[in-house]
XYZ file of C-alpha atoms in Angstrom:
290
model
C -24.084 21.320 43.939
C -20.395 20.522 43.818
C -18.056 18.374 41.807
C -19.185 15.222 43.634
C -22.822 15.823 42.756
C -21.944 16.633 39.134
C -19.964 13.402 38.775
C -22.818 11.424 40.289
C -25.277 13.093 37.926
C -23.104 12.498 34.849
C -21.730 9.015 35.506
C -24.114 7.118 37.801
C -27.839 6.312 37.940
C -29.490 8.883 40.206
C -32.871 10.469 40.774
C -31.541 13.651 39.132
C -30.956 11.839 35.802
C -33.953 9.493 35.843
C -31.718 6.697 37.135
C -29.502 6.587 34.062
C -26.109 8.279 33.788
C -26.643 11.628 32.100
C -23.778 10.883 29.743
C -25.796 7.956 28.359
C -28.965 9.878 27.568
C -30.008 10.079 23.925
C -29.141 13.760 23.720
C -25.625 13.041 25.017
C -25.078 10.220 22.516
C -26.187 12.513 19.694
C -23.703 15.059 21.011
C -20.888 12.484 20.810
C -21.812 11.666 17.216
C -21.876 15.354 16.303
C -18.511 15.892 17.995
C -17.030 12.899 16.168
C -18.205 14.211 12.794
C -16.898 17.714 13.545
C -13.494 16.384 14.613
C -13.210 14.192 11.497
C -14.207 17.135 9.301
C -11.642 19.352 11.016
C -8.865 16.774 10.577
C -9.646 16.345 6.885
C -9.795 20.120 6.473
C -6.362 20.576 8.058
C -5.040 17.776 5.867
C -6.424 19.429 2.724
C -4.822 22.812 3.415
C -1.519 21.600 4.861
C -0.679 17.912 4.294
C 2.853 18.542 5.602
C 1.388 18.980 9.095
C -1.369 16.367 8.970
C -1.012 13.820 6.192
C -0.444 10.195 5.377
C 2.925 9.203 6.802
C 4.660 6.154 5.422
C 8.051 4.822 6.389
C 8.593 2.667 3.315
C 11.948 2.659 1.549
C 13.521 0.717 -1.296
C 16.466 -0.393 0.812
C 14.220 -1.823 3.525
C 11.937 -3.493 0.989
C 14.951 -5.059 -0.708
C 16.400 -6.191 2.623
C 13.123 -7.649 3.881
C 12.492 -9.414 0.576
C 15.960 -10.946 0.444
C 15.762 -11.938 4.118
C 12.638 -13.938 3.331
C 14.295 -15.588 0.355
C 17.435 -16.504 2.287
C 15.336 -17.949 5.120
C 13.700 -20.228 2.564
C 16.991 -21.344 1.025
C 16.847 -19.086 -2.026
C 19.439 -16.736 -3.465
C 18.973 -12.998 -2.780
C 17.893 -10.789 -5.679
C 19.898 -7.943 -7.224
C 18.332 -4.494 -7.411
C 17.982 -3.728 -11.126
C 17.711 -0.166 -12.432
C 15.632 -1.125 -15.472
C 13.087 -2.975 -13.359
C 12.930 -0.060 -10.950
C 12.235 2.336 -13.797
C 9.586 -0.033 -15.108
C 7.984 -0.166 -11.654
C 7.982 3.606 -11.459
C 6.399 3.866 -14.914
C 3.699 1.380 -13.858
C 2.916 3.367 -10.722
C 2.651 6.617 -12.671
C 0.417 4.897 -15.223
C -1.891 3.688 -12.439
C -2.270 7.219 -11.098
C -2.719 8.741 -14.553
C -5.401 6.213 -15.510
C -6.949 5.862 -12.029
C -6.837 2.077 -11.629
C -5.673 -0.388 -8.983
C -4.877 -3.602 -10.852
C -2.111 -5.497 -12.591
C -3.681 -4.917 -15.997
C -4.649 -1.373 -17.000
C -8.043 -0.424 -18.473
C -6.278 0.086 -21.817
C -4.957 -3.490 -21.662
C -1.397 -2.611 -20.618
C 0.158 -5.437 -18.608
C 3.153 -5.163 -16.244
C 5.298 -6.654 -18.972
C 4.709 -3.659 -21.216
C 6.536 -1.410 -18.758
C 9.376 -3.868 -18.303
C 9.965 -4.265 -22.021
C 9.681 -0.495 -22.330
C 12.887 -0.208 -20.317
C 14.695 -2.643 -22.656
C 14.658 -5.436 -20.095
C 14.358 -8.579 -22.225
C 13.100 -11.114 -19.768
C 12.737 -14.856 -19.623
C 10.475 -14.709 -16.591
C 8.905 -11.776 -14.797
C 6.511 -11.025 -11.992
C 4.810 -8.168 -10.164
C 3.507 -7.502 -6.654
C 1.521 -4.373 -5.745
C 0.793 -2.703 -2.409
C -0.612 0.620 -1.255
C -0.882 2.748 1.874
C 1.293 0.734 4.245
C 2.994 2.441 7.185
C 6.223 0.431 7.140
C 8.308 -1.650 4.756
C 8.019 -4.683 7.030
C 4.234 -4.490 6.846
C 4.361 -4.539 3.043
C 6.556 -7.638 2.852
C 4.630 -9.385 5.647
C 1.363 -8.800 3.784
C 2.848 -10.266 0.609
C 4.185 -13.266 2.520
C 0.756 -13.875 4.064
C -0.860 -14.045 0.618
C -0.271 -17.373 -1.198
C 0.009 -15.827 -4.686
C 2.259 -12.947 -3.601
C 4.358 -15.304 -1.480
C 4.853 -17.603 -4.464
C 6.006 -14.653 -6.531
C 8.385 -13.391 -3.849
C 9.916 -16.844 -3.298
C 10.147 -17.906 -6.924
C 13.545 -19.452 -7.573
C 13.574 -18.393 -11.246
C 14.135 -14.694 -10.536
C 17.549 -13.059 -10.332
C 16.642 -9.333 -10.432
C 14.194 -7.102 -8.619
C 13.018 -3.516 -8.851
C 10.862 -1.271 -6.646
C 8.991 2.001 -6.912
C 7.349 4.022 -4.138
C 5.170 6.754 -5.575
C 2.637 9.174 -4.049
C -0.463 10.401 -5.825
C -4.257 10.482 -5.872
C -5.872 7.170 -6.793
C -9.644 6.774 -6.972
C -10.097 10.078 -5.117
C -7.804 9.066 -2.236
C -4.253 10.120 -1.453
C -2.270 6.973 -1.990
C 1.273 5.666 -1.670
C 1.825 2.919 -4.216
C 4.534 0.296 -3.865
C 5.401 -1.627 -7.014
C 7.675 -4.664 -6.833
C 8.907 -6.205 -10.090
C 10.890 -9.394 -10.531
C 12.689 -10.715 -13.557
C 15.442 -12.708 -15.162
C 16.973 -11.426 -18.396
C 17.453 -13.577 -21.433
C 20.779 -15.330 -21.362
C 20.673 -15.871 -17.605
C 20.397 -19.421 -16.273
C 17.121 -20.260 -14.596
C 15.686 -23.515 -13.362
C 12.317 -23.041 -14.975
C 10.444 -20.566 -17.151
C 7.248 -19.380 -15.478
C 4.779 -16.538 -15.217
C 3.194 -15.020 -12.141
C 1.384 -11.881 -11.111
C 0.850 -11.817 -7.530
C 0.658 -11.630 -8.079
C 1.414 -11.286 -11.681
C 4.087 -13.121 -13.573
C 4.802 -13.993 -17.121
C 7.281 -15.858 -19.231
C 9.257 -14.228 -21.965
C 6.950 -11.247 -22.286
C 7.089 -9.370 -19.068
C 8.846 -8.704 -15.840
C 8.053 -7.701 -12.268
C 8.209 -4.367 -10.634
C 11.023 -2.528 -8.964
C 11.613 0.602 -7.029
C 13.074 3.464 -8.983
C 15.303 6.399 -8.236
C 16.138 7.947 -4.945
C 13.300 10.417 -5.057
C 10.911 7.560 -4.590
C 12.861 5.941 -1.782
C 13.213 8.961 0.484
C 9.889 10.516 1.442
C 9.104 13.586 3.473
C 6.930 12.661 6.424
C 4.145 14.920 7.719
C 4.259 16.063 11.320
C 1.234 13.903 12.194
C -0.197 10.884 10.402
C -3.868 11.434 9.529
C -4.835 7.771 9.758
C -3.215 7.407 13.202
C -4.864 10.562 14.542
C -8.291 9.493 13.259
C -7.856 6.066 14.798
C -6.809 7.500 18.165
C -9.806 9.843 18.216
C -12.096 6.876 17.548
C -10.398 4.774 20.242
C -10.685 7.549 22.850
C -14.387 8.059 22.175
C -15.152 4.330 22.232
C -13.133 3.814 25.427
C -14.966 6.740 27.060
C -18.385 5.275 26.230
C -17.336 1.832 27.486
C -16.127 3.379 30.761
C -19.395 5.259 31.299
C -21.454 2.152 30.533
C -19.395 0.072 32.964
C -19.758 2.636 35.751
C -23.494 2.956 35.149
C -23.902 -0.826 34.968
C -21.967 -1.334 38.181
C -24.258 0.970 40.161
C -27.377 -0.527 38.567
C -26.199 -3.976 39.658
C -25.090 -2.800 43.099
C -28.383 -1.069 43.898
C -30.533 -3.637 42.078
C -32.079 -0.875 40.003
C -34.794 -2.118 37.673
C -34.859 -0.436 34.259
C -37.305 -1.199 31.477
C -34.918 -0.218 28.703
C -31.158 -0.336 28.415
C -28.882 -3.349 28.166
C -25.532 -2.046 29.345
C -23.636 -5.283 28.915
C -24.857 -5.776 25.348
C -23.746 -2.228 24.561
C -20.390 -2.819 26.236
C -19.760 -5.984 24.217
C -20.694 -4.193 21.001
C -18.441 -1.210 21.748
C -15.516 -3.416 22.803
C -15.841 -5.267 19.495
C -15.837 -1.949 17.642
C -12.818 -0.790 19.653
C -10.858 -3.938 18.777
C -11.718 -3.545 15.097
C -10.508 0.063 15.117
C -7.390 -0.815 17.137
C -6.281 -3.554 14.749
C -7.331 -1.680 11.626
C -4.598 -1.229 9.057
C -4.680 0.980 6.025
C -2.621 -1.170 3.680
C -3.833 -3.282 0.766
C -2.160 -5.626 -1.715
C -3.051 -7.070 -5.066
């Protein structure tokens, strides 16, 4: 028994494997599931003891968020926004409040609205707004997600705003390591605006609140782990799904070629299902907005 026989036994229907590739037997499939669970457990374990090696890597910065936001506004014939320190501090305070009180919403469980944080930084606004995002890999992805949401897009392209602030803050939210991005918009009293309005992303409000901004350099420059946990987990899933699809295709080819009749086993149905799962995993993104 050489390599050729072993490959035939593992990958193709043969008398030695009851005319079904050995890699597709129930015991083998259970082995794949066990291996998948073990690998996921190992990755999470490494992440828990050393997140600098295997962690959640994000390449989101205030400068890029500001640039992408203003690019969108200019493309739509609007004036670019000025980065405002007060709004950035308010955004940072909102992010810290979300972590401290474990919520993912514009309004806190204690009733605090985005405007509370803006006014807390002595930013007296005529109009204000807020967009929230979490766990995006890149700044472009954050702004694209906001632009693809009607309410967030309206907030981002509102002509009444003159200032903007951002905050990028890491923490644990609802038992998950999270990178929050808070975007706050506003126009201070005394500034000329075409209309007084409120929108939360959206959240916005007139005369009682303002949007969110990114604060201080500590939140704009982030240390990246050596490997991104989400990317590694996704690649492991893709490799395992691709392997199963390959084995099913090889087995199905030989069944068709030799006209083998099998009572059980629908290779093509399994292939379609696994390809669908593979596409879902491939296009999966970790980010969310509100």
